[in-house]
Short mmCIF file of C-alpha atoms and ligand atoms in Angstrom, two decimals:
data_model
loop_
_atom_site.label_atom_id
_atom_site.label_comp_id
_atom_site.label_asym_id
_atom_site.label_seq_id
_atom_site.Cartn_x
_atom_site.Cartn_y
_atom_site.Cartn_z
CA UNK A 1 -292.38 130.04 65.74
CA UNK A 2 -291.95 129.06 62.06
CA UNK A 3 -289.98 125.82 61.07
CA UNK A 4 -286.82 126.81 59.82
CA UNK A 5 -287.36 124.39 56.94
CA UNK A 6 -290.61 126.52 56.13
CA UNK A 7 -288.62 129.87 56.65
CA UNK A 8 -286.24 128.15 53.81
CA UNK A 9 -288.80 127.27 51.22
CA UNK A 10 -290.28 130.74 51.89
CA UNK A 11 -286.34 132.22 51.02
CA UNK A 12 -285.91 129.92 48.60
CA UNK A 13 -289.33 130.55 46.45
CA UNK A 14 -289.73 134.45 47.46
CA UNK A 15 -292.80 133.72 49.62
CA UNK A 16 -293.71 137.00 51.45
CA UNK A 17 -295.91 136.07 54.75
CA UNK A 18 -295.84 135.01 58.31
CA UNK A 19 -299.47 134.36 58.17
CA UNK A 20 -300.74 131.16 59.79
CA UNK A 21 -302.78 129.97 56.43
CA UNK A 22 -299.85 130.61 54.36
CA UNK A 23 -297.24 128.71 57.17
CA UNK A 24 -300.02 125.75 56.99
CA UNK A 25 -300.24 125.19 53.91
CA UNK A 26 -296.47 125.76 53.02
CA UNK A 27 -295.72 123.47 55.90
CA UNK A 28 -298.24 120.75 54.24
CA UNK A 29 -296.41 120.97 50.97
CA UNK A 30 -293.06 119.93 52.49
CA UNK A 31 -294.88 116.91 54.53
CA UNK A 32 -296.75 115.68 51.57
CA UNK A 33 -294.24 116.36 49.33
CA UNK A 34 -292.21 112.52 49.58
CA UNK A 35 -295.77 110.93 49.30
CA UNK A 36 -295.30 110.08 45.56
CA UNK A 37 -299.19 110.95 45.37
CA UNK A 38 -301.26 113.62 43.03
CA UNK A 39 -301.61 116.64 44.90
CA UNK A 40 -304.67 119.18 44.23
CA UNK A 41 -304.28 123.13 45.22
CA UNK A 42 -307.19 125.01 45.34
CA UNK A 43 -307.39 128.95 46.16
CA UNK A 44 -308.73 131.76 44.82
CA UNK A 45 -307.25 133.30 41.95
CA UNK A 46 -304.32 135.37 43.25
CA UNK A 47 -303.23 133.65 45.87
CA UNK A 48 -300.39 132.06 45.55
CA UNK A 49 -300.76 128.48 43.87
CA UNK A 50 -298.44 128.53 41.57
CA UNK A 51 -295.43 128.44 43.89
CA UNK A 52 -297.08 125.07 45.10
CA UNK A 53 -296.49 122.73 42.96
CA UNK A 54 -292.94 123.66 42.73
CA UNK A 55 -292.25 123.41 46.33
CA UNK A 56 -293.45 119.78 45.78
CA UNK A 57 -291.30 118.84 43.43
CA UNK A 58 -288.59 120.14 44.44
CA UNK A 59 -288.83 118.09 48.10
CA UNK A 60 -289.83 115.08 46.40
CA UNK A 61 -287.73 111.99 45.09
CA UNK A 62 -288.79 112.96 41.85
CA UNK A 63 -286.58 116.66 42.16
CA UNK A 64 -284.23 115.86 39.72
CA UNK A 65 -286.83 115.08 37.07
CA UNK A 66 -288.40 116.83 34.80
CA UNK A 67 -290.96 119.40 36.41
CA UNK A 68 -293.82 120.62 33.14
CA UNK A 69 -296.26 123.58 33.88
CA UNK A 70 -298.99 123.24 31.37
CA UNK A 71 -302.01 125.64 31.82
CA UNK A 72 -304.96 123.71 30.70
CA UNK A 73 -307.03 126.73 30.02
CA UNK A 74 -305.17 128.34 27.88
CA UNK A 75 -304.80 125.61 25.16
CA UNK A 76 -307.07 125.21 22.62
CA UNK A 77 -309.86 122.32 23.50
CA UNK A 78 -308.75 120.87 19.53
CA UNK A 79 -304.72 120.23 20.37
CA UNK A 80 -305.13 120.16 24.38
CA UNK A 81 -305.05 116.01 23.94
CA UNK A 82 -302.18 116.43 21.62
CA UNK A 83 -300.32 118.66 23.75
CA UNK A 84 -300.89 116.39 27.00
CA UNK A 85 -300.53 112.87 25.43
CA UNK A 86 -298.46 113.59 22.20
CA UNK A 87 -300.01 112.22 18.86
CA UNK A 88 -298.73 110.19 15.57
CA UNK A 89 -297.55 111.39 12.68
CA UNK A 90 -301.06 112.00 10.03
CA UNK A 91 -303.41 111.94 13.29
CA UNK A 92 -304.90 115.21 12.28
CA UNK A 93 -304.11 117.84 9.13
CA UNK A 94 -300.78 119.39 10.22
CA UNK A 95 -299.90 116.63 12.10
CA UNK A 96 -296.47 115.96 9.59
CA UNK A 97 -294.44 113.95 12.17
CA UNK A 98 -294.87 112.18 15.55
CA UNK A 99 -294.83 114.17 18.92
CA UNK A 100 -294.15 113.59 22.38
CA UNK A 101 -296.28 115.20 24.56
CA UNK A 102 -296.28 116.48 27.74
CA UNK A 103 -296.86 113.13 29.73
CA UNK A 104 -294.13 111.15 27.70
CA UNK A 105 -291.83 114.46 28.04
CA UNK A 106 -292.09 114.60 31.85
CA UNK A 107 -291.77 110.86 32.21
CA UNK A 108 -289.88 110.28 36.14
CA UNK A 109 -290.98 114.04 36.82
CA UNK A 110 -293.85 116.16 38.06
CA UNK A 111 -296.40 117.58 35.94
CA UNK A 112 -298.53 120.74 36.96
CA UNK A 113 -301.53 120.92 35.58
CA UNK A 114 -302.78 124.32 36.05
CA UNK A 115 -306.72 124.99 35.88
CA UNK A 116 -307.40 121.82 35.50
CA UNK A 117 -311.29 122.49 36.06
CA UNK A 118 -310.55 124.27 32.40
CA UNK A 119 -309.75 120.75 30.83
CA UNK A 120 -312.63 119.21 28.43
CA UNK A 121 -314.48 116.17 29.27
CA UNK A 122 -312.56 113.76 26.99
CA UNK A 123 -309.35 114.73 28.10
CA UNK A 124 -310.36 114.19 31.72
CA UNK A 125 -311.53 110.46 30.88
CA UNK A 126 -307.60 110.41 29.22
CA UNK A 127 -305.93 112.15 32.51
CA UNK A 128 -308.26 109.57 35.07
CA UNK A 129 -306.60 106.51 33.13
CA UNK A 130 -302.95 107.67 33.42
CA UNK A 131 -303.69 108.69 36.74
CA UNK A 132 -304.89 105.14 37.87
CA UNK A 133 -302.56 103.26 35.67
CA UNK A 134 -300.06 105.65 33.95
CA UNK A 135 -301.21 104.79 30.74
CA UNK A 136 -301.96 106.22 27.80
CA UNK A 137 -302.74 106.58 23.94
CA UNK A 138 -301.16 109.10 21.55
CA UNK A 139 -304.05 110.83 19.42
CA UNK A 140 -303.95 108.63 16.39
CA UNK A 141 -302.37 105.92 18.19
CA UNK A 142 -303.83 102.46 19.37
CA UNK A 143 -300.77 101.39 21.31
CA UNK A 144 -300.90 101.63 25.09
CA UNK A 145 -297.59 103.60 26.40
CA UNK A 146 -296.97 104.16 29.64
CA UNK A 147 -295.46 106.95 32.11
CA UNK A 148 -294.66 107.43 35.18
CA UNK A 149 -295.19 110.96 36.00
CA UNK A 150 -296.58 112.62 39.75
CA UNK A 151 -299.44 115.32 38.92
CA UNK A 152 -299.99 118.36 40.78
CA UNK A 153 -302.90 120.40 39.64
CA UNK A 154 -304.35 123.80 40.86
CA UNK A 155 -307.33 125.39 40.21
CA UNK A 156 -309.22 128.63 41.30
CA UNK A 157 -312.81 127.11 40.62
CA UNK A 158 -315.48 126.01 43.04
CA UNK A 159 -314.62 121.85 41.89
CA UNK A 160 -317.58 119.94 43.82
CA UNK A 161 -319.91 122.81 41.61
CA UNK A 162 -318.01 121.86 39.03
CA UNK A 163 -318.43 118.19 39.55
CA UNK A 164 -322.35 119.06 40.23
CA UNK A 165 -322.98 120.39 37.45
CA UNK A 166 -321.49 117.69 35.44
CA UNK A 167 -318.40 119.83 33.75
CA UNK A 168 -315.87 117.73 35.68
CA UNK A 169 -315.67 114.53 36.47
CA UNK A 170 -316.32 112.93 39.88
CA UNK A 171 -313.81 109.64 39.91
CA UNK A 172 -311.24 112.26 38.85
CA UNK A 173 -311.80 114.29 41.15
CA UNK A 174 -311.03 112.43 43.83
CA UNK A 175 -308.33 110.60 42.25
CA UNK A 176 -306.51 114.33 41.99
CA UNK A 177 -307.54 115.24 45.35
CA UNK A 178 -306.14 112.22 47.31
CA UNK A 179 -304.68 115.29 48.69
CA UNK A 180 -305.56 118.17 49.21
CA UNK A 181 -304.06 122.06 49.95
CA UNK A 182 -306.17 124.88 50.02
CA UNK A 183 -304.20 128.76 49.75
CA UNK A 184 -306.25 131.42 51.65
CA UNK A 185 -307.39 134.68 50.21
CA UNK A 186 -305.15 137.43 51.11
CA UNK A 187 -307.77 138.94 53.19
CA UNK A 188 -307.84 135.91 55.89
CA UNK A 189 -304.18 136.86 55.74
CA UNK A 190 -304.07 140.51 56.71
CA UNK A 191 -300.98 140.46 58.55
CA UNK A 192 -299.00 139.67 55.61
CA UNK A 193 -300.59 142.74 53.20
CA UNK A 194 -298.13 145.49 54.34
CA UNK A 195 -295.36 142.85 54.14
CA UNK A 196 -296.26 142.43 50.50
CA UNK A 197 -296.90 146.11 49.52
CA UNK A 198 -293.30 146.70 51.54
CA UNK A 199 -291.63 143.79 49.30
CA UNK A 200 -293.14 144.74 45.72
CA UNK A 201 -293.18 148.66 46.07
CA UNK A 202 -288.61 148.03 46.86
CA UNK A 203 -288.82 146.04 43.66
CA UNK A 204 -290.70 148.19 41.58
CA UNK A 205 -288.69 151.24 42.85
CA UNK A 206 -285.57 149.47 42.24
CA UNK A 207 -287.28 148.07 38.90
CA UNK A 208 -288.50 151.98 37.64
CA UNK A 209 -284.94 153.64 39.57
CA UNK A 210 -287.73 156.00 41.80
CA UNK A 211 -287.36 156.17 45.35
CA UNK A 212 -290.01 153.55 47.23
CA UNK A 213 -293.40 154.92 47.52
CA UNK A 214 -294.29 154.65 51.18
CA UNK A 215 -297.87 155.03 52.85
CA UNK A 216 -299.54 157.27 55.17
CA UNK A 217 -301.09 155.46 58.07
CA UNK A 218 -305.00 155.81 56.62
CA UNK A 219 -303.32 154.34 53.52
CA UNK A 220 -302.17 151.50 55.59
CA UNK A 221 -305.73 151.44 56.86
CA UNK A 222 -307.13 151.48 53.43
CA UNK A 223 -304.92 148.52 52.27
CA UNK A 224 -305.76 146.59 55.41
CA UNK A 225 -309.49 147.21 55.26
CA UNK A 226 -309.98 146.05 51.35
CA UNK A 227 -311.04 142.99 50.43
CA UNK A 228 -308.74 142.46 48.01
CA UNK A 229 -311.16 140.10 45.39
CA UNK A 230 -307.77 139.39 42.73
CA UNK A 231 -306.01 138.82 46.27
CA UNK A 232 -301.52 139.42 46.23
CA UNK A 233 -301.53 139.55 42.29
CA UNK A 234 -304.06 142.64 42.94
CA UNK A 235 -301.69 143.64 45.42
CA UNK A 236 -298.73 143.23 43.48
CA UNK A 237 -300.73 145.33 40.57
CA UNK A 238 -301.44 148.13 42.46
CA UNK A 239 -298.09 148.67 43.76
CA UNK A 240 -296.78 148.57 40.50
CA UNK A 241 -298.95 151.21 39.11
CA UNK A 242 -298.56 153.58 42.23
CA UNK A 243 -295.31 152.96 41.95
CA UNK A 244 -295.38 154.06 38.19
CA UNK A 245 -297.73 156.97 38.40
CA UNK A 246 -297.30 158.84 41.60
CA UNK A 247 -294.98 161.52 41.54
CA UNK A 248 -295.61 162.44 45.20
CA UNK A 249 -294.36 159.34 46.80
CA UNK A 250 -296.14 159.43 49.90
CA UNK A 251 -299.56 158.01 49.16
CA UNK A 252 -302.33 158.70 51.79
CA UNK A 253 -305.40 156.97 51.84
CA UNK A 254 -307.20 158.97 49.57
CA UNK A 255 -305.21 158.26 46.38
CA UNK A 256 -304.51 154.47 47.21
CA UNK A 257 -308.83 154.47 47.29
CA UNK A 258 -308.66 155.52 43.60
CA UNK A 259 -306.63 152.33 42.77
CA UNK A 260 -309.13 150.42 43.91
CA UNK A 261 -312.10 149.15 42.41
CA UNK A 262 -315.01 148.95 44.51
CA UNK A 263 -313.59 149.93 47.50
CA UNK A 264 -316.43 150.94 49.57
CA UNK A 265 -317.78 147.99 48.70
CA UNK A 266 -314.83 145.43 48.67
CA UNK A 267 -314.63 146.89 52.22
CA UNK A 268 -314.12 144.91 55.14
CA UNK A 269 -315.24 144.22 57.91
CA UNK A 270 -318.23 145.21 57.47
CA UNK A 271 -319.16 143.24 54.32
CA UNK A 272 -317.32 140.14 53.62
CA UNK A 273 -318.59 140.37 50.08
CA UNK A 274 -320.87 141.97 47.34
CA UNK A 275 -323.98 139.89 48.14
CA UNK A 276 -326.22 138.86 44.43
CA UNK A 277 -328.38 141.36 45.40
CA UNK A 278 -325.36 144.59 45.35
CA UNK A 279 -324.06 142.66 42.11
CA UNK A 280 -327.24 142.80 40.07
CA UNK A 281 -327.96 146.54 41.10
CA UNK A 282 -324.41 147.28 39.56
CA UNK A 283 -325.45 145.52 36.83
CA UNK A 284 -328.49 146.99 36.28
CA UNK A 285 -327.19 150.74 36.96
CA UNK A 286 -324.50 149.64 34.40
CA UNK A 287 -326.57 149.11 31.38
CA UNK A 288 -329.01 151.85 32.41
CA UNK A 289 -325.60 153.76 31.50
CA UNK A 290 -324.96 152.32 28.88
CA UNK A 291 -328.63 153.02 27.60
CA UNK A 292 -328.46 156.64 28.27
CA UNK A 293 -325.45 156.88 26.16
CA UNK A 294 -326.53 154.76 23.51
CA UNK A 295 -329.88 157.15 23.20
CA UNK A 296 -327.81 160.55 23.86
CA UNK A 297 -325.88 159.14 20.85
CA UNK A 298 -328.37 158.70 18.66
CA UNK A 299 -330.33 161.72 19.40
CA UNK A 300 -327.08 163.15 18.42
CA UNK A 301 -326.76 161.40 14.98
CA UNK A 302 -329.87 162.38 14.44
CA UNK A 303 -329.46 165.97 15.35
CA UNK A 304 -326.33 166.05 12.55
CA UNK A 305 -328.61 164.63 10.37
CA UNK A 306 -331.41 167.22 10.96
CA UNK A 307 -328.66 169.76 10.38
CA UNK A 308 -327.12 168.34 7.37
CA UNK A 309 -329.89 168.17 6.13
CA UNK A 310 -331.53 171.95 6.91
CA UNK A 311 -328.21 173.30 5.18
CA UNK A 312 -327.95 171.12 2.43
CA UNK A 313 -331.39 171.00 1.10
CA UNK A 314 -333.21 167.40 0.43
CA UNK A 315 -331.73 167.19 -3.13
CA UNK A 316 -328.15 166.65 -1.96
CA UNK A 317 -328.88 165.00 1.54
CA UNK A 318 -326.31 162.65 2.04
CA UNK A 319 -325.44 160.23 4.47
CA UNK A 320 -325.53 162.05 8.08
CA UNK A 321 -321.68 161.75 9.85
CA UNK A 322 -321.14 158.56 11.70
CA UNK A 323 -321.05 159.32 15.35
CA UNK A 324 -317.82 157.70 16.66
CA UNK A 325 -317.97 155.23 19.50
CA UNK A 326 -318.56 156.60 22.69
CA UNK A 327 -315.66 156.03 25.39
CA UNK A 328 -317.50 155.77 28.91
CA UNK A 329 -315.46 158.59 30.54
CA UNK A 330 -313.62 157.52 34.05
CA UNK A 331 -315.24 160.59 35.58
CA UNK A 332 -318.95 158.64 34.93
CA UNK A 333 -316.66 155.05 36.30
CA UNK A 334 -319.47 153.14 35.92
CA UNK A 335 -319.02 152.85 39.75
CA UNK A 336 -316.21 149.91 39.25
CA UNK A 337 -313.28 151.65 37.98
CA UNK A 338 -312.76 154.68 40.05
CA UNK A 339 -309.17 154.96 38.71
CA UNK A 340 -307.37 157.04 35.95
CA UNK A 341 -305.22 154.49 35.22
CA UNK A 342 -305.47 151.48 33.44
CA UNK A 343 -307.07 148.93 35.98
CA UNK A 344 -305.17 145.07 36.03
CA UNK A 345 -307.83 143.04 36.52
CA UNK A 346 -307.30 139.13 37.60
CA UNK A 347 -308.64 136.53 35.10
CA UNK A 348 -308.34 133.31 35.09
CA UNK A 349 -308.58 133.49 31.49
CA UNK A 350 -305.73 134.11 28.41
CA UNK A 351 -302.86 133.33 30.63
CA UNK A 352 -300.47 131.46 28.88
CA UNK A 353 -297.94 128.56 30.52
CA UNK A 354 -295.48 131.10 31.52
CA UNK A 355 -296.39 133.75 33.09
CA UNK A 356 -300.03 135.82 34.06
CA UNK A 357 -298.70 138.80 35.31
CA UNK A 358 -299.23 142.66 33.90
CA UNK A 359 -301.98 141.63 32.24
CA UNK A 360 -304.41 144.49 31.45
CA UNK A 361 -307.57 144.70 30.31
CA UNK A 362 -308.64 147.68 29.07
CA UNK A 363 -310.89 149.20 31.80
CA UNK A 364 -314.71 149.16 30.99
CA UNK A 365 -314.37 152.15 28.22
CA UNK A 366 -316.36 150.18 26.21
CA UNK A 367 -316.69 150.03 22.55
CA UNK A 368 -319.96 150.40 22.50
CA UNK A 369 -322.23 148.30 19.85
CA UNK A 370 -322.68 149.75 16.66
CA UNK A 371 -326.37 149.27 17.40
CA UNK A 372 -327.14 153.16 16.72
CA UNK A 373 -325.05 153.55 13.66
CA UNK A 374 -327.43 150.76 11.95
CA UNK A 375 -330.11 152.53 13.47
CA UNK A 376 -329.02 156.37 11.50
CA UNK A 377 -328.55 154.29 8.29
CA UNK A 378 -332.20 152.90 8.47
CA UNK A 379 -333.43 156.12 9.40
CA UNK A 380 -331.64 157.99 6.77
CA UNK A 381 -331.90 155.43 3.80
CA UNK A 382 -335.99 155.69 4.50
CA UNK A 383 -336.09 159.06 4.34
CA UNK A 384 -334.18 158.73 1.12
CA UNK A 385 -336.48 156.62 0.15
CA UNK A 386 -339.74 158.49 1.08
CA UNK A 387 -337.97 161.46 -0.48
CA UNK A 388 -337.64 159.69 -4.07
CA UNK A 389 -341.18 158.04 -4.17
CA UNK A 390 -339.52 154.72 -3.16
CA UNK A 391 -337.33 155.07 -6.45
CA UNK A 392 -334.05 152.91 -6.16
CA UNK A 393 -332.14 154.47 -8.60
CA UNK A 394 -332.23 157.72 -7.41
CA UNK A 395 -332.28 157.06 -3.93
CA UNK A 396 -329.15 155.10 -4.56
CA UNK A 397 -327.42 158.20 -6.70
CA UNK A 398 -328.48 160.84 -3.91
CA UNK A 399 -327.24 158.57 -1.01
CA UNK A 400 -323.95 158.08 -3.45
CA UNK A 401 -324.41 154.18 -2.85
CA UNK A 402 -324.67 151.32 -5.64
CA UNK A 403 -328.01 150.16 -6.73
CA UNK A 404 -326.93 146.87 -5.14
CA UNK A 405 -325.86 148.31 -1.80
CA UNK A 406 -329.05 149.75 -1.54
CA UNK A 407 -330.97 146.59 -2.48
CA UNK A 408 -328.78 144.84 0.28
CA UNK A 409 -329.80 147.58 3.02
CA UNK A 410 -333.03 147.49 2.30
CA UNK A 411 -333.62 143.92 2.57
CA UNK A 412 -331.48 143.70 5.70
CA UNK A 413 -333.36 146.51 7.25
CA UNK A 414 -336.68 145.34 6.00
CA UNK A 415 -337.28 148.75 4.43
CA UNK A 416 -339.67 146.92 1.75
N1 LIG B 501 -296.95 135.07 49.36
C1 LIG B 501 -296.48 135.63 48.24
N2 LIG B 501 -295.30 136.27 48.25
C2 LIG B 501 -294.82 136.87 47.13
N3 LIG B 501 -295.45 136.88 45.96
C3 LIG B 501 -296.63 136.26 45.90
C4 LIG B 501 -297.22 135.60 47.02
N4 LIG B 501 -298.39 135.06 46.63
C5 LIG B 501 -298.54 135.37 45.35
N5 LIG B 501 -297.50 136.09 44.91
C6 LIG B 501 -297.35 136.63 43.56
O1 LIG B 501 -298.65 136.99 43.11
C7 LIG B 501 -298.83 136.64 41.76
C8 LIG B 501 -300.01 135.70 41.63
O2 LIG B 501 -299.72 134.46 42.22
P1 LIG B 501 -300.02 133.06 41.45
O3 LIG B 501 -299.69 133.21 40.02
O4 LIG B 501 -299.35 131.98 42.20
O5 LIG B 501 -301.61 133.03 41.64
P2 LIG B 501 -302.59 131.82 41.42
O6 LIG B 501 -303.11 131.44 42.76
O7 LIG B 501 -301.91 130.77 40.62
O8 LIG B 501 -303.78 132.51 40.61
P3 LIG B 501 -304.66 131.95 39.35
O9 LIG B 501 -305.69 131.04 39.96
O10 LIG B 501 -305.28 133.18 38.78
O11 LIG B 501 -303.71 131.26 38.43
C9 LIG B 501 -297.52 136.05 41.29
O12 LIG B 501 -296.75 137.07 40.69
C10 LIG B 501 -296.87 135.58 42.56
O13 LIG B 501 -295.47 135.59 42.45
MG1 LIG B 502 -302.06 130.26 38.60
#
């Protein structure tokens, strides 16, 4: 039976999920939440955090305060202690008057510090001293201010790694974690994955005006079987893009698979995860790939060149065509991206304060390097070269180049 003050914050936030990790933890954020304490949320990326934080504040004395969202990693390490602490007027070029910043702003409030494993050493030592005493120092300041400001930070990285490896601090660490709420993965929380896809595929359909996609029961399998690495954002990407680009509305398992990276081996149960060893063989089947394409490529070039040069005769051998960049098909999928469609892919990096969602990367149709274009210029500046007795001048009228352009490539390609 869930708490009926749980069942509210749930309503209240749009939290989809009856699962016990999720009713835990939410239940945990309204008992800590008058403890006037710093809270740390941890959770893989995905999961959930961000609603955290607010349920806090919201239940706390603080609720009519001001409640700042700052994500730490996606300010700049040069302004992150001016954006946190405020700064004088002449601290820095640009700085042409005094700002507050976001711990003077949120003074009687909560501030949310998202990835805070993302914040630089120095502004750590900064954070540990308000945290202990609520003081501070604008950047190009020397007088102690003070604030009195509850902070709730998140973060989706390993932080005792962190901590080992000396890229966070220890004492802060447990000062932030005093206490402590950890979010599940999705996948300890299968009961609540068709609840989601059910929730975001009415919204997108409502969203896009198309009637709601719904799922064969081997797509339900398929859903419940994945392991769902980018956890309900994944799931809330997915749907979207079904929802966007199937015209039969009925998805069985087959098509869901394709929206899926990795399924067979993001598969549970019978992996929990990629071990190093699947990883590296990707990895190393990956750039074998991209190998073979960078050498088909060239031989390519080089054909062209061969041709050009066949028809033209040597005196007016020019420059052989550029081959353009090769786009690694989706057919070839470089066994990640088995999809036609643009793949969203969680990352903890870019996001800005507001809002992460629909972010895309462009799936792994890589630019390649222009590593073989250098390589046909070499190649076709020393035959030019070999062609003219090592004469400059001509070499640089047949290849319709300057004199100096040619004196450039050659040193830069060590053609001496
Ligand atoms: N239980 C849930 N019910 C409804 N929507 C959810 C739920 N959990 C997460 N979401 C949605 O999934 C998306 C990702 O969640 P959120 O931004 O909180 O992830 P996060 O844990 O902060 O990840 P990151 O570490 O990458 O910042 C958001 O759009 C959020 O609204
Ligand atoms: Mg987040």
């Amino acid at each position: 039976m869930i708490p009926a003050e749980v069942q509210q914050t749930k309503q209240r936030f749009g939290i989809i999920g009856n699962a016990p990790g999720l009713i835990r933890a939410i239940t945990r954020a309204l008992q800590i939440a008058p403890i006037d304490l710093a809270v740390l949320i941890t959770g893989e990326s995905g999961a959930g955090k961000e609603f955290f934080p607010q349920i806090i504040h919201a239940n706390s004395s603080r609720k009519h305060g001001k409640y700042i969202a700052v994500n730490c990693g996606a300010i700049p390490e040069g302004t992150i202690d001016s954006e946190l602490f405020g700064h004088e007027k002449g601290a820095f070029t640009g700085a042409l008057s005094a700002r507050k910043g976001y711990f003077e702003e949120a003074d009687g409030g909560t501030i949310f510090l998202d990835e805070v494993g993302e914040l630089p050493l120095t502004t750590q030592a900064r954070l540990l001293r308000v945290l202990e005493s609520g003081e501070f120092l604008k950047v190009g300041s020397s007088t102690v201010l003070k604030t009195n400001v509850r902070i709730v930070a998140a973060t989706n990285l390993d932080m005792v790694k962190a901590v080992s490896e000396g890229k966070f601090r220890e004492d802060l660490y447990y000062r932030l974690s005093t206490i402590h709420i950890e979010i599940p993965p999705l996948r300890e929380r299968a009961e609540d994955i068709l609840l989601l896809f059910r929730k975001f595929s009415t919204d997108f359909a409502e969203r896009y005006r198309m009637p709601v996609i719904q799922l064969t029961d081997d797509a339900r399998n398929v859903l419940l079987n994945y392991r769902w690495p980018g956890n309900v954002r994944q799931l809330k990407n997915i749907t979207e893009q079904i929802s966007i680009f199937e015209t039969n509305r009925e998805v069985d398992g087959a098509t869901l698979q394709a929206y899926l990276p990795q399924y067979n081996i993001e598969k549970l149960p019978t992996r929990s995860a990629p071990s190093e060893q699947d990883r590296t063989f990707f990895e190393k089947e990956r750039k074998m790939l991209y190998k073979t394409l960078f050498e088909m490529q060239k031989e390519l070039a080089d054909l062209h060149a061969k041709v050009e040069e066949l028809t033209k005769g040597a005196q007016t051998a020019s420059f052989a065509p550029q081959p353009q960049p090769i786009a690694v098909p989706h057919s070839m999928a470089l066994t990640t991206i088995p999809t036609a469609v643009p793949v969203h892919v969680p990352t903890s990096k870019g996001k800005t304060i507001a809002e992460t969602e629909g972010e895309v990367i462009p799936n792994e149709a890589v630019e390649l390097q222009p590593t073989t274009l250098e390589d046909t210029e070499k190649e076709t500046i020393r035959k030019a070269l070999i062609r003219n007795h090592g004469k400059r001048k001509k070499t640089a009228e047949e290849l319709k180049i300057s004199e100096r352009t040619l004196y450039r490539k050659i040193k830069e390609y060590n053609l001496e």
